mmCIF file of C-alpha atoms in Angstrom:
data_model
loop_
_atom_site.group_PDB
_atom_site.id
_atom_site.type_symbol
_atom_site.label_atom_id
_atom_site.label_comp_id
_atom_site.label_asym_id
_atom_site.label_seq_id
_atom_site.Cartn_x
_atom_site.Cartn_y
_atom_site.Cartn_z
ATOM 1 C CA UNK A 167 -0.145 1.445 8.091
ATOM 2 C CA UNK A 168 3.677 0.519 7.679
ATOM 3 C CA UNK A 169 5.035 -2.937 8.036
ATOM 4 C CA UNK A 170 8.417 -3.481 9.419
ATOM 5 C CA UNK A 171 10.119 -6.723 9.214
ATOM 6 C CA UNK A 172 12.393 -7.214 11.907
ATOM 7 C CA UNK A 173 14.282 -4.601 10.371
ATOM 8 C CA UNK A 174 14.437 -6.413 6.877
ATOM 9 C CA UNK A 175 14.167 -4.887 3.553
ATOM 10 C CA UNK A 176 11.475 -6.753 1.251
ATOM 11 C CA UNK A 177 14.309 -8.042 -0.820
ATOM 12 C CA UNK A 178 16.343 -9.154 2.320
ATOM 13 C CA UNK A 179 12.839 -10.883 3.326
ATOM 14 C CA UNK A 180 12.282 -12.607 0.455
ATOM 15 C CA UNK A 181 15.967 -13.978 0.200
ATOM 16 C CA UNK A 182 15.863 -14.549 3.335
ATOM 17 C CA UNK A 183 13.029 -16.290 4.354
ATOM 18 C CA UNK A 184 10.152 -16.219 1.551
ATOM 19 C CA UNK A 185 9.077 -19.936 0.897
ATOM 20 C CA UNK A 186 11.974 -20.989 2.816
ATOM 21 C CA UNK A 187 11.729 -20.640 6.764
ATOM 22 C CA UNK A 188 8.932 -19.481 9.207
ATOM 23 C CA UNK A 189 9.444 -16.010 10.607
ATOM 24 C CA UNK A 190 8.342 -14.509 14.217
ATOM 25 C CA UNK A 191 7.964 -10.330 13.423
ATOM 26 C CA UNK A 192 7.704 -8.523 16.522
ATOM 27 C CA UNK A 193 5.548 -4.896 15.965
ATOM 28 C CA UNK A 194 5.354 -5.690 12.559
ATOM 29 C CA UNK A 195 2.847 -2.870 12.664
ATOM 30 C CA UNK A 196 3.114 -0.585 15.636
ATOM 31 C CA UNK A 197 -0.351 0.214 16.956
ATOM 32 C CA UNK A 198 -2.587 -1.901 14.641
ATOM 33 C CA UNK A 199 -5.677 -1.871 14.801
ATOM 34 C CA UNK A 200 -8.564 -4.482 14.268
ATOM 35 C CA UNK A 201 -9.841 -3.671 10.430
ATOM 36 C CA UNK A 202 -13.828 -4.462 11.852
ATOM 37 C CA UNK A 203 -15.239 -5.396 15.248
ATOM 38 C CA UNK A 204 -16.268 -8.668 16.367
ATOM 39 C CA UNK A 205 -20.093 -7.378 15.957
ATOM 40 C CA UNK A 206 -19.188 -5.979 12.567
ATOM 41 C CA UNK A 207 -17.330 -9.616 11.428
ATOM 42 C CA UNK A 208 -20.629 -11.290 12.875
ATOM 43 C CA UNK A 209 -22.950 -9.529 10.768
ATOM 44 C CA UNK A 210 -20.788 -10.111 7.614
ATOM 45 C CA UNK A 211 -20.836 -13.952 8.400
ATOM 46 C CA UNK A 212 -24.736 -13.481 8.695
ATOM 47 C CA UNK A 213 -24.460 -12.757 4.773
ATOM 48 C CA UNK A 214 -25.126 -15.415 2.327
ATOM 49 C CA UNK A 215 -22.767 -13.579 -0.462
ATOM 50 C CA UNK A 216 -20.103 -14.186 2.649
ATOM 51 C CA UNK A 217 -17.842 -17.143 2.756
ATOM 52 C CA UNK A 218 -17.486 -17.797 6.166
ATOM 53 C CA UNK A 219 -17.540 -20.557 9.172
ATOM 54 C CA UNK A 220 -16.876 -21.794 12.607
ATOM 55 C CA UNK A 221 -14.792 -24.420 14.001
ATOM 56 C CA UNK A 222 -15.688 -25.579 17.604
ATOM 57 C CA UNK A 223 -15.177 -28.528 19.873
ATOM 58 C CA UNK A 224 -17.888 -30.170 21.309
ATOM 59 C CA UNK A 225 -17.468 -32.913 24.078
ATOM 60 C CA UNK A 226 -14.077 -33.472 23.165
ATOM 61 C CA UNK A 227 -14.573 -33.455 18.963
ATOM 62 C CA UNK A 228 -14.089 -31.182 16.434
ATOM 63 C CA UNK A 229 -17.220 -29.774 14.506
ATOM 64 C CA UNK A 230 -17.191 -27.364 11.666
ATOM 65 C CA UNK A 231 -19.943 -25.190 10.501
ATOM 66 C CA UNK A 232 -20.358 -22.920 6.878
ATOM 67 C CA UNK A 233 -22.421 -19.805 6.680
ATOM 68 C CA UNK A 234 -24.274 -17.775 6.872
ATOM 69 C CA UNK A 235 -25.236 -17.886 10.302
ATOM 70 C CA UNK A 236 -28.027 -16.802 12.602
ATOM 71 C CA UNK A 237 -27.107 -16.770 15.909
ATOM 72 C CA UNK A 238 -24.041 -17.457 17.895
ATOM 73 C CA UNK A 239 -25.549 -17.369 21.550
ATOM 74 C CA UNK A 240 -25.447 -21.341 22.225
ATOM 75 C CA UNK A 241 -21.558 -21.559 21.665
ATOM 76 C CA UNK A 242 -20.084 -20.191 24.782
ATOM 77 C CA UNK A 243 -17.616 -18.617 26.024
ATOM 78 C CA UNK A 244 -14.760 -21.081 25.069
ATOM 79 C CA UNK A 245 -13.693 -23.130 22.203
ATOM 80 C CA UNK A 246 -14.744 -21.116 19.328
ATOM 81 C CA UNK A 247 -13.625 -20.078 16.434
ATOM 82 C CA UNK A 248 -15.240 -17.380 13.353
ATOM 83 C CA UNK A 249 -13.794 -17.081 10.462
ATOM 84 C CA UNK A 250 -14.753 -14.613 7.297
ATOM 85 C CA UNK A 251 -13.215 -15.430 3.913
ATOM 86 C CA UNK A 252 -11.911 -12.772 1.548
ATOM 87 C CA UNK A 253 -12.564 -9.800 4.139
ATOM 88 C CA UNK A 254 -10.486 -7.697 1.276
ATOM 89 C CA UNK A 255 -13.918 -8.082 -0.901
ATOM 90 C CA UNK A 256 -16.141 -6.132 2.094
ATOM 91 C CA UNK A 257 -13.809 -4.336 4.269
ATOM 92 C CA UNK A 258 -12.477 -1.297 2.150
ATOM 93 C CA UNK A 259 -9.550 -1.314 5.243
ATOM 94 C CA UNK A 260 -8.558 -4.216 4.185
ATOM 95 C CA UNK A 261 -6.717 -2.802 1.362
ATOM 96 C CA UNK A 262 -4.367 -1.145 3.321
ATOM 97 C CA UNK A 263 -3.307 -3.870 5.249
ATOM 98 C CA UNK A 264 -2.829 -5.603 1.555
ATOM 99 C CA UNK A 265 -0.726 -2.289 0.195
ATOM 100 C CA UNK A 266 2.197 -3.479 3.157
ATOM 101 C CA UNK A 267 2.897 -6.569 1.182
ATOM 102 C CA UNK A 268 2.400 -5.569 -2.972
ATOM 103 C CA UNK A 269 6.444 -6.634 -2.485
ATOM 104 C CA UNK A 270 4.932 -9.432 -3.579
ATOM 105 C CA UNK A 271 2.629 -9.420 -6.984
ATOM 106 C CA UNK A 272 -1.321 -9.511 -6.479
ATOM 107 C CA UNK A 273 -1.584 -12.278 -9.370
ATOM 108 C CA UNK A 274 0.201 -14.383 -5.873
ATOM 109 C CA UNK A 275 -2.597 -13.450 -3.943
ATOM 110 C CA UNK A 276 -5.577 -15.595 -2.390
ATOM 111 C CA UNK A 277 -7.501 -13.059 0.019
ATOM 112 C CA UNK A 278 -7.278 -11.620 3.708
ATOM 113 C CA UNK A 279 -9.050 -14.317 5.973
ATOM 114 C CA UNK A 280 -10.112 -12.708 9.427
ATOM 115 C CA UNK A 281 -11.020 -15.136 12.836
ATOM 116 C CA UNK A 282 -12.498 -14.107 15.810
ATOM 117 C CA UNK A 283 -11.672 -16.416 18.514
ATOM 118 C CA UNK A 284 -12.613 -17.060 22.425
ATOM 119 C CA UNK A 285 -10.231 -18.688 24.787
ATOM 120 C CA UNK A 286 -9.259 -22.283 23.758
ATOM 121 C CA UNK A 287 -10.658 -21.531 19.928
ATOM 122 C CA UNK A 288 -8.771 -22.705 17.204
ATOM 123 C CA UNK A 289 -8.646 -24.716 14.138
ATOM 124 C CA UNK A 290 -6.377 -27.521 14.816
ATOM 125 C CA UNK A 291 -2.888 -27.947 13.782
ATOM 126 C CA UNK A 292 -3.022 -28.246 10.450
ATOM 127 C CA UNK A 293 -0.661 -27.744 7.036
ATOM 128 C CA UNK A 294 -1.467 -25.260 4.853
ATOM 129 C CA UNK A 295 -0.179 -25.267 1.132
ATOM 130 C CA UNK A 296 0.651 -21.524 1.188
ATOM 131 C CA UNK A 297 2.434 -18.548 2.047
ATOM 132 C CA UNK A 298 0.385 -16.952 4.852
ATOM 133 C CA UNK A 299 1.416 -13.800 7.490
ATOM 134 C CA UNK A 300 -0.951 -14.166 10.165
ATOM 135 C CA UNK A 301 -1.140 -10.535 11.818
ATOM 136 C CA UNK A 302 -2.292 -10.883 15.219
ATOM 137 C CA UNK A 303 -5.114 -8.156 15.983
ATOM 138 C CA UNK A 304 -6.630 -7.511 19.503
ATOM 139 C CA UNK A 305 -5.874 -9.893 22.136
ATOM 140 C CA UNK A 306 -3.131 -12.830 22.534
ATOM 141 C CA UNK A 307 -2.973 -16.022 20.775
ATOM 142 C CA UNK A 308 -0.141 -18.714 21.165
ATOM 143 C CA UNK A 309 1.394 -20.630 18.020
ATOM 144 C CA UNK A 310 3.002 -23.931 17.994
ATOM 145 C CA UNK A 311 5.043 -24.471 14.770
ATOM 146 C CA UNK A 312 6.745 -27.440 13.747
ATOM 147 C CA UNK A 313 9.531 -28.716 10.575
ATOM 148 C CA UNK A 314 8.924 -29.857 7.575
ATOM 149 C CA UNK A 315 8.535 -33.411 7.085
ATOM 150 C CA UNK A 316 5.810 -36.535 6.369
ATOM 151 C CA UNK A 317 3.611 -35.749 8.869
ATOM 152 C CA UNK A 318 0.587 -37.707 8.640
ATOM 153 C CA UNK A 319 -2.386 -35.836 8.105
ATOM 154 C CA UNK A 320 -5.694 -36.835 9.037
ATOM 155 C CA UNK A 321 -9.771 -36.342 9.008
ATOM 156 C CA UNK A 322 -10.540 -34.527 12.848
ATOM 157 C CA UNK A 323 -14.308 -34.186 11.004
ATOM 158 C CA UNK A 324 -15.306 -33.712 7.000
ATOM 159 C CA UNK A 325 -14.479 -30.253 7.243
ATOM 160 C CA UNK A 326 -11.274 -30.126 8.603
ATOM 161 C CA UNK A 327 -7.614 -31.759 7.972
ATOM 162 C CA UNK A 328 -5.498 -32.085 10.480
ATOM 163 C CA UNK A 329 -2.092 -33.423 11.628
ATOM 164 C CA UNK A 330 -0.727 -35.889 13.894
ATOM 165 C CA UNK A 331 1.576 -34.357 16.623
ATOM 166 C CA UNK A 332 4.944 -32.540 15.765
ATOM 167 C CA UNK A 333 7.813 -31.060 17.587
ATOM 168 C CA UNK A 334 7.452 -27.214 17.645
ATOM 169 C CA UNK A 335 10.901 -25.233 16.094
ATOM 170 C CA UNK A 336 8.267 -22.138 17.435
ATOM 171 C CA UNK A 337 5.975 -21.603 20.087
ATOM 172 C CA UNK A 338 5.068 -18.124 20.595
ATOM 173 C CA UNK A 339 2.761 -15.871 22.065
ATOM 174 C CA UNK A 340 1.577 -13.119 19.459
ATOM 175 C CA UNK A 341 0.707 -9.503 20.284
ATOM 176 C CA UNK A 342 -1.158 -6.814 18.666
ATOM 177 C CA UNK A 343 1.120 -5.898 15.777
ATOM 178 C CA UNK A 344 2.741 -9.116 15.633
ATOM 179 C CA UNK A 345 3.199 -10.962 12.445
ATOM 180 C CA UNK A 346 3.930 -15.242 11.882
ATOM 181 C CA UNK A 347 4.520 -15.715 8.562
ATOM 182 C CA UNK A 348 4.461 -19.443 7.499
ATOM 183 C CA UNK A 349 5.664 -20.766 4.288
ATOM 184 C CA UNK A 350 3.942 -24.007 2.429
ATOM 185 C CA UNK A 351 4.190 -27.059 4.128
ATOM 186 C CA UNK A 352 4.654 -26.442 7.540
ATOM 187 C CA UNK A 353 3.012 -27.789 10.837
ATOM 188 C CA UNK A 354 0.776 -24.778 13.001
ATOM 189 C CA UNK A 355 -1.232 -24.793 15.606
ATOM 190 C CA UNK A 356 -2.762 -21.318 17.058
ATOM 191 C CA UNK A 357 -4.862 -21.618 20.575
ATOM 192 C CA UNK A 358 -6.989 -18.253 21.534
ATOM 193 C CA UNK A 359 -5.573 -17.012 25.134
ATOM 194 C CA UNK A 360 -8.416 -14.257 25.267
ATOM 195 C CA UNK A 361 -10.887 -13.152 23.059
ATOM 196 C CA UNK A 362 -8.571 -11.874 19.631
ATOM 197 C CA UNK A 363 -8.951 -11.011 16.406
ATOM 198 C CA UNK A 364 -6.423 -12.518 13.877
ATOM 199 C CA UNK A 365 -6.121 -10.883 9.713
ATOM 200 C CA UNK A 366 -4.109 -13.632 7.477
ATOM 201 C CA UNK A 367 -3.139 -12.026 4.081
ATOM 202 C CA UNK A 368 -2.382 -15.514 1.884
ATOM 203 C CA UNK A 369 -0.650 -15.907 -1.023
ATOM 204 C CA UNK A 370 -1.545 -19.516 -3.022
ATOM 205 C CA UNK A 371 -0.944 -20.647 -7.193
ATOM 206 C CA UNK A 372 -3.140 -22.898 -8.597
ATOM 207 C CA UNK A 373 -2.301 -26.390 -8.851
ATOM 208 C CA UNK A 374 -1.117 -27.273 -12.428
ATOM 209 C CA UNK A 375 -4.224 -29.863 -12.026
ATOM 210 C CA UNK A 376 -6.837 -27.203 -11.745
ATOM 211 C CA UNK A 377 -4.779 -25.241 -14.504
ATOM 212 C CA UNK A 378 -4.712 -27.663 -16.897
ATOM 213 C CA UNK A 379 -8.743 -28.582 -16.028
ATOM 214 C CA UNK A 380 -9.798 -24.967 -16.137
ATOM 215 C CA UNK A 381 -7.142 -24.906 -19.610
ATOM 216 C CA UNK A 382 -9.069 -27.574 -21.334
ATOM 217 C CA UNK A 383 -12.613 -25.750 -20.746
ATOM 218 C CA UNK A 384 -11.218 -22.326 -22.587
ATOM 219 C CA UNK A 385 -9.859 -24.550 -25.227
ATOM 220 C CA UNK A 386 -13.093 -26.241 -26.018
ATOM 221 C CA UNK A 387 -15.019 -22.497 -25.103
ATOM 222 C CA UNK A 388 -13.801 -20.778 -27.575
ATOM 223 C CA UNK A 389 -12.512 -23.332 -29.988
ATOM 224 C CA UNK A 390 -9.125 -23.585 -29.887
ATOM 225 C CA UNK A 391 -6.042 -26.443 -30.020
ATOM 226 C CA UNK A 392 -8.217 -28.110 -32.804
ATOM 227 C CA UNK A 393 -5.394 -28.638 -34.952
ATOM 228 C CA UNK A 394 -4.033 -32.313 -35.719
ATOM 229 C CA UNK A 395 -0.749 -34.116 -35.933
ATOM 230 C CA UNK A 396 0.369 -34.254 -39.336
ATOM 231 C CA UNK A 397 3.088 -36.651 -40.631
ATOM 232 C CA UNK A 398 3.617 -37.161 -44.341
ATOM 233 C CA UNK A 399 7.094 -38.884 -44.318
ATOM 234 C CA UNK A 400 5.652 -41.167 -42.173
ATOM 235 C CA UNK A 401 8.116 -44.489 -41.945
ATOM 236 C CA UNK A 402 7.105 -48.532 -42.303
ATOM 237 C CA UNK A 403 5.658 -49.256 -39.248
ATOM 238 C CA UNK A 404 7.142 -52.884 -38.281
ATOM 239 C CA UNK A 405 4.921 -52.969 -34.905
ATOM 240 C CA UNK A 406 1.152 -51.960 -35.229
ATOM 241 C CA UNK A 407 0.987 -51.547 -32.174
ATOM 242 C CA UNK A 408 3.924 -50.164 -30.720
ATOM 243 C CA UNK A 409 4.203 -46.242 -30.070
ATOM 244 C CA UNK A 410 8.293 -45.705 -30.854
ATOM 245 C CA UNK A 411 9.943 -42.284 -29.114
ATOM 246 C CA UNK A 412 9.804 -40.480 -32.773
ATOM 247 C CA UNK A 413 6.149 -40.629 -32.272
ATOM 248 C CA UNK A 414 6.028 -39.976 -28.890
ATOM 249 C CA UNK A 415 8.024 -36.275 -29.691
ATOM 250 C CA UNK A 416 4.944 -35.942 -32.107
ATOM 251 C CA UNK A 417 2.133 -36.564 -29.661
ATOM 252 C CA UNK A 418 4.452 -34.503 -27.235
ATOM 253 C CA UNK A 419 4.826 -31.196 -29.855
ATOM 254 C CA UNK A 420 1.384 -31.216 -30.556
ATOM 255 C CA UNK A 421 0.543 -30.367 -26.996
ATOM 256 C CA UNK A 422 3.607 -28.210 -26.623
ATOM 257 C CA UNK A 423 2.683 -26.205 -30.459
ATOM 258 C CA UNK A 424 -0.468 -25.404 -28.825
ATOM 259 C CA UNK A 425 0.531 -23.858 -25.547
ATOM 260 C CA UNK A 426 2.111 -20.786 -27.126
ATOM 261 C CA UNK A 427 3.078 -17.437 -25.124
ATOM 262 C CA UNK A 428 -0.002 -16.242 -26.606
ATOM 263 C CA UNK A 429 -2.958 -19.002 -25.440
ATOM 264 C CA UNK A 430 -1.391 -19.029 -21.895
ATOM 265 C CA UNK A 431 -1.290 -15.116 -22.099
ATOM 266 C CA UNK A 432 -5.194 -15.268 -22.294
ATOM 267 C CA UNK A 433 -6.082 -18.140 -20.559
ATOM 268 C CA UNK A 434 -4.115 -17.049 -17.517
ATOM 269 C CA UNK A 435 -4.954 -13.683 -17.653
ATOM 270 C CA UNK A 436 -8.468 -14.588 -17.274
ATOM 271 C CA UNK A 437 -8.281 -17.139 -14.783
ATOM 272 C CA UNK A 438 -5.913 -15.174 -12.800
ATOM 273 C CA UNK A 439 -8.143 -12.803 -12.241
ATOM 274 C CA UNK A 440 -11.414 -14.227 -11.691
ATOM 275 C CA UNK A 441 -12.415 -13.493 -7.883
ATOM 276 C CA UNK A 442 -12.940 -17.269 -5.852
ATOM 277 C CA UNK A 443 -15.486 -14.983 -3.821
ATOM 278 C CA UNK A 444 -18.259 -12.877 -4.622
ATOM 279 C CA UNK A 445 -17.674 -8.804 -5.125
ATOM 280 C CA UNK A 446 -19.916 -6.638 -3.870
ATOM 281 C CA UNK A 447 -21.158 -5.262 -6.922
ATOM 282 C CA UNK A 448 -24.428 -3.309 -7.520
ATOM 283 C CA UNK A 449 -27.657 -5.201 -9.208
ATOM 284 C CA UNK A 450 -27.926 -2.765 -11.981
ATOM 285 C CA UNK A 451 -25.930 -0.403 -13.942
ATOM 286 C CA UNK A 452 -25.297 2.908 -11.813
ATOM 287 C CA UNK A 453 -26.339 5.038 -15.442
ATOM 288 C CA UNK A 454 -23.476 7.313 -14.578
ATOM 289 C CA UNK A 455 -21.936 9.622 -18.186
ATOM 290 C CA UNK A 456 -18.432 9.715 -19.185
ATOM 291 C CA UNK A 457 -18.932 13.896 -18.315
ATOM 292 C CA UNK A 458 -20.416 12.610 -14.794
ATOM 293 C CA UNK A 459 -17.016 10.546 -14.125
ATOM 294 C CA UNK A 460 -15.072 13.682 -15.440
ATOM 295 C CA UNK A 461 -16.853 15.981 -13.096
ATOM 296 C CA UNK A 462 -16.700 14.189 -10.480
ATOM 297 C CA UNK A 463 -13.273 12.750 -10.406
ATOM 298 C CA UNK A 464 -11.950 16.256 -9.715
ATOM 299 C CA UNK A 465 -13.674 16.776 -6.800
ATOM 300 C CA UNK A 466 -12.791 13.016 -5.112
ATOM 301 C CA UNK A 467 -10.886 9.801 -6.074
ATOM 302 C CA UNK A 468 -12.348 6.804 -7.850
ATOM 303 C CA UNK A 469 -11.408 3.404 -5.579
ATOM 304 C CA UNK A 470 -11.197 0.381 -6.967
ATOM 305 C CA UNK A 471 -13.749 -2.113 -5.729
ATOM 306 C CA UNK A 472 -11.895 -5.087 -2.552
ATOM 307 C CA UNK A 473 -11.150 -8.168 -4.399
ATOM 308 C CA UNK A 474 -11.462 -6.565 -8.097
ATOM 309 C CA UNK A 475 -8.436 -8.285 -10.103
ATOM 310 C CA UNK A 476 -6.694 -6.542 -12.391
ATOM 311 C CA UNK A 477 -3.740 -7.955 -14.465
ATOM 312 C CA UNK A 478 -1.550 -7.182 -17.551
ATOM 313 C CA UNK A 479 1.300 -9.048 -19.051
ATOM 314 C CA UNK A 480 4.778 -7.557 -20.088
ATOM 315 C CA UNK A 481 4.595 -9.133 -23.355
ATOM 316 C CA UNK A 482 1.190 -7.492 -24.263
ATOM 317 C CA UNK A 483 1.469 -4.620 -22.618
ATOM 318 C CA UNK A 484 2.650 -2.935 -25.557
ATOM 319 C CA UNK A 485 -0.700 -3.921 -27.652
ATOM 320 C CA UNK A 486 -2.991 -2.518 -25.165
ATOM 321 C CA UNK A 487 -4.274 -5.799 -23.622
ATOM 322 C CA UNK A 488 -5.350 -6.001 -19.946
ATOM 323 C CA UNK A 489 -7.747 -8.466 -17.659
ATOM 324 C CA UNK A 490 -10.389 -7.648 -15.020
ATOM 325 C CA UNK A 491 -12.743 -9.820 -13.378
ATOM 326 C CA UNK A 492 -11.673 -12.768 -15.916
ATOM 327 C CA UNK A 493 -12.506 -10.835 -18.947
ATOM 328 C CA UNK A 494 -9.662 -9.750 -21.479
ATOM 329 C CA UNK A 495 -9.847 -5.938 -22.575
ATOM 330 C CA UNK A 496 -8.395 -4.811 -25.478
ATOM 331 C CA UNK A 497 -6.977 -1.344 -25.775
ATOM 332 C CA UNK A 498 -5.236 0.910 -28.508
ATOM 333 C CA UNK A 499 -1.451 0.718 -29.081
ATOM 334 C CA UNK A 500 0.311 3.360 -26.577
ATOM 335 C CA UNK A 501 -2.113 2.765 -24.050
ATOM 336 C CA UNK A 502 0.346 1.180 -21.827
ATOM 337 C CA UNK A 503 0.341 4.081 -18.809
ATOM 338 C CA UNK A 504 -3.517 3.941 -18.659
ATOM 339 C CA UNK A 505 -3.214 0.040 -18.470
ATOM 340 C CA UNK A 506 -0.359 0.075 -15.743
ATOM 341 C CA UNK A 507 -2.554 2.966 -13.699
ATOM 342 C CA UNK A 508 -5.622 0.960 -13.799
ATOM 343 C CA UNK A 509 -3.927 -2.284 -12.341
ATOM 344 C CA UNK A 510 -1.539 -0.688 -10.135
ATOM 345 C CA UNK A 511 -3.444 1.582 -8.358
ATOM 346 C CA UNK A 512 -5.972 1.177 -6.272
ATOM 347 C CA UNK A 513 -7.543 4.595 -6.400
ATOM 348 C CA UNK A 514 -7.543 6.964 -9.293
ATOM 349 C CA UNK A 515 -7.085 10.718 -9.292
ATOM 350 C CA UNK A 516 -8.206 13.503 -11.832
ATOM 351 C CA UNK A 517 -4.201 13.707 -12.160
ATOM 352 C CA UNK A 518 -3.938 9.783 -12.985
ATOM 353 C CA UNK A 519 -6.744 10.264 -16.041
ATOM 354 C CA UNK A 520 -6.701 13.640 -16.676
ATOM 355 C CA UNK A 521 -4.459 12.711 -19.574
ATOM 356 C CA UNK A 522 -6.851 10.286 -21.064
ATOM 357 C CA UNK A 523 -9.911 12.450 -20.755
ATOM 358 C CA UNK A 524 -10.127 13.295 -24.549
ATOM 359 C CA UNK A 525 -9.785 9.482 -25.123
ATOM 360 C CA UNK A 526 -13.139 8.020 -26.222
ATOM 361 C CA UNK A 527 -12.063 4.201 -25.591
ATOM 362 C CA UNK A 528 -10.760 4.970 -22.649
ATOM 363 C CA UNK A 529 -12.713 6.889 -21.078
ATOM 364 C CA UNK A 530 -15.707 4.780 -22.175
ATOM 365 C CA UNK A 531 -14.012 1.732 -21.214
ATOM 366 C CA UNK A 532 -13.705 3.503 -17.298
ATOM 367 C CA UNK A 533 -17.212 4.841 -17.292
ATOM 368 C CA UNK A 534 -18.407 1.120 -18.118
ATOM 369 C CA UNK A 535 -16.397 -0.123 -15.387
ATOM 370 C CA UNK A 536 -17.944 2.863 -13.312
ATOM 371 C CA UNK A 537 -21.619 1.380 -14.262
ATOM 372 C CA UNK A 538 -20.675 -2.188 -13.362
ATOM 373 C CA UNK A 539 -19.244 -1.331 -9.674
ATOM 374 C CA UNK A 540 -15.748 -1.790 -10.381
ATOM 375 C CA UNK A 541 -14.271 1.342 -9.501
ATOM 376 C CA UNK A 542 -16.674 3.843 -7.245
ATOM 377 C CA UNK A 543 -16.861 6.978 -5.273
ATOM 378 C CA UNK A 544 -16.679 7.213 -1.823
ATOM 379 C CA UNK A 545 -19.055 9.991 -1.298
ATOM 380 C CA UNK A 546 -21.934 11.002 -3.505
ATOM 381 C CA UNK A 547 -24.789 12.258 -2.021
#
């Protein structure tokens, strides 16, 4: 699978356009194929480890339904909407759809999102508050987009947010193959012409509220920030209860002492790569040998498992630290190939580890991972 951008490099993409302006791709992929069928996406929303739902309209309002589900026969033939969250996490094809846009770092990615959609089916216009390229599968679909602005957003039901009226800048008909990408912010509509599969590859950051809420539990988990403002040329106080600016820079460094390269380094690195979906991973360790994984590995590739997150910083590099899963793992000094092989590929070769065989921690480390589901082979009989 190859993406083509209108002819754009990446770089002239993301000057051009990324976070900036809404772009129509025509045959962004030539000959693209649907990554599951309808039947197959139906069966995964039947799943209670599946995030999914359906958005429908019923006598003129909007209803919205989560998974799983057990039947789909009373909805019609109109009007309907399925969509699977996180597709990337069950569909191994997903990845390759995903490998077209690592232009753009996986730490900046939220999941592949898949709807299935009848004539008339939809979600609404809506505003989304991130970077999405909506690659149209099988069938047609028409898109309305409009500016940026304060457009007033609204409750259509509980479930769903939507937007008063706007002016398009786009309306478009989408073909197999072609791509809408849509920055934060703006105005979108999409209305099913014929049954059609759609695959959305999103990129989102966490809000710095979450951050900072999700930052104060690993500070209290393991203990940390405890330590208090000192001040022992402490001036006469002429207000008791005034807080003057030389104070304020105290209250203000205390936070800002705290927050150093390393904390965030850790903190992040976990959150970052904690999955917001479930992974299929086994119930109980797989029992496989480091001398299994070495056998085996030259006969087939190891594939990282959809949705596994795997992250290392520049600054740490160097020390051997890495994250997976929202763990931190701590390697040997030098190990800074392995580290860059495990996060950067998505399938490992004999040739990738061959090198490391003779490495206890390493290997160990792998054949854990192994165990646990994170990495697996294709084809063992």
């Amino acid at each position: 699978m190859q993406l083509d951008i209108n002819g754009l490099t990446p770089k002239e993409f993301l000057e051009q356009y990324w976070q900036k302006k809404p772009l129509v791709i025509r045959q962004g992929f030539k000959n693209f194929q649907d990554l599951l069928s309808p039947d197959e996406m139906a069966g995964l929303a039947c799943d209670e480890m599946v995030e999914s739902r359906r958005v429908y309209r019923e006598k003129g309002e909007w209803q919205a339904e989560f998974g799983p589900f057990e039947s789909y026969e009373h909805l019609g033939e109109t009007d309907w909407t399925l969509i699977v969250q996180a597709l990337n996490n069950w569909v191994p094809q997903a990845e390759d759809l995903l490998k077209c846009f690592d232009f753009i770092p996986r730490w900046r990615l939220d999941d592949v999102m898949v709807s299935y959609a009848v004539p008339g089916g939809g979600v609404g216009p809506h505003i989304d508050l991130y970077d999405v390229f909506i690659c149209q599968g099988s069938g047609r679909r028409r898109w309305r987009v409009g500016d940026l602005g304060p457009h007033k957003e609204f409750a259509a039901h509980p479930a769903l947010l939507h937007t008063e009226a706007f002016e398009p800048i786009i309306d478009v008909e989408l073909l197999p193959g072609d791509i809408l990408y849509l920055p934060p912010g703006y105005p979108h509509d999409g209305v099913t012409l014929e049954p059609s599969m759609s695959f959305s590859v999103g990129y989102r950051t966490a809000s710095a509220r979450d951050m900072v809420s999700a930052l104060a539990d690993h500070l209290i988990d393991n203990e940390l920030g405890t330590k208090q403002i000192t001040d022992p040329d402490r001036s006469l106080s002429q207000h008791s209860g005034l807080i003057d600016e030389k104070d304020l820079n105290l209250i203000k460094q205390q936070l800002v002492d705290s927050l150093d390269d390393t904390l965030i380094s850790e903190f992040s690195g976990r959150y970052l790569t904690q999955s917001k979906c479930e992974l299929d991973l086994p119930e109980a360790n797989l029992g496989f040998e480091v001398e299994d994984i070495k056998a085996i590995i030259a006969e087939q590739p190891l594939i990282r498992l959809g949705g596994l997150r795997c992250l290392y910083f520049a600054a740490t590099l160097g020390s051997g630290v890495m994250y997976i899963n929202g763990e931190q793992v701590q390697f040997t000094d030098g190990c800074s190939e392995i580290i860059e092989t495990f996060c950067n590929k998505q399938m490992l070769t004999l040739e990738d580890i061959q090198t490391w065989f003779d490495d206890d921690a390493v290997m160990s480390q792998l054949t854990q991972w192994v165990n646990a589901g994170y990495w697996y082979f294709d084809d063992l009989d």
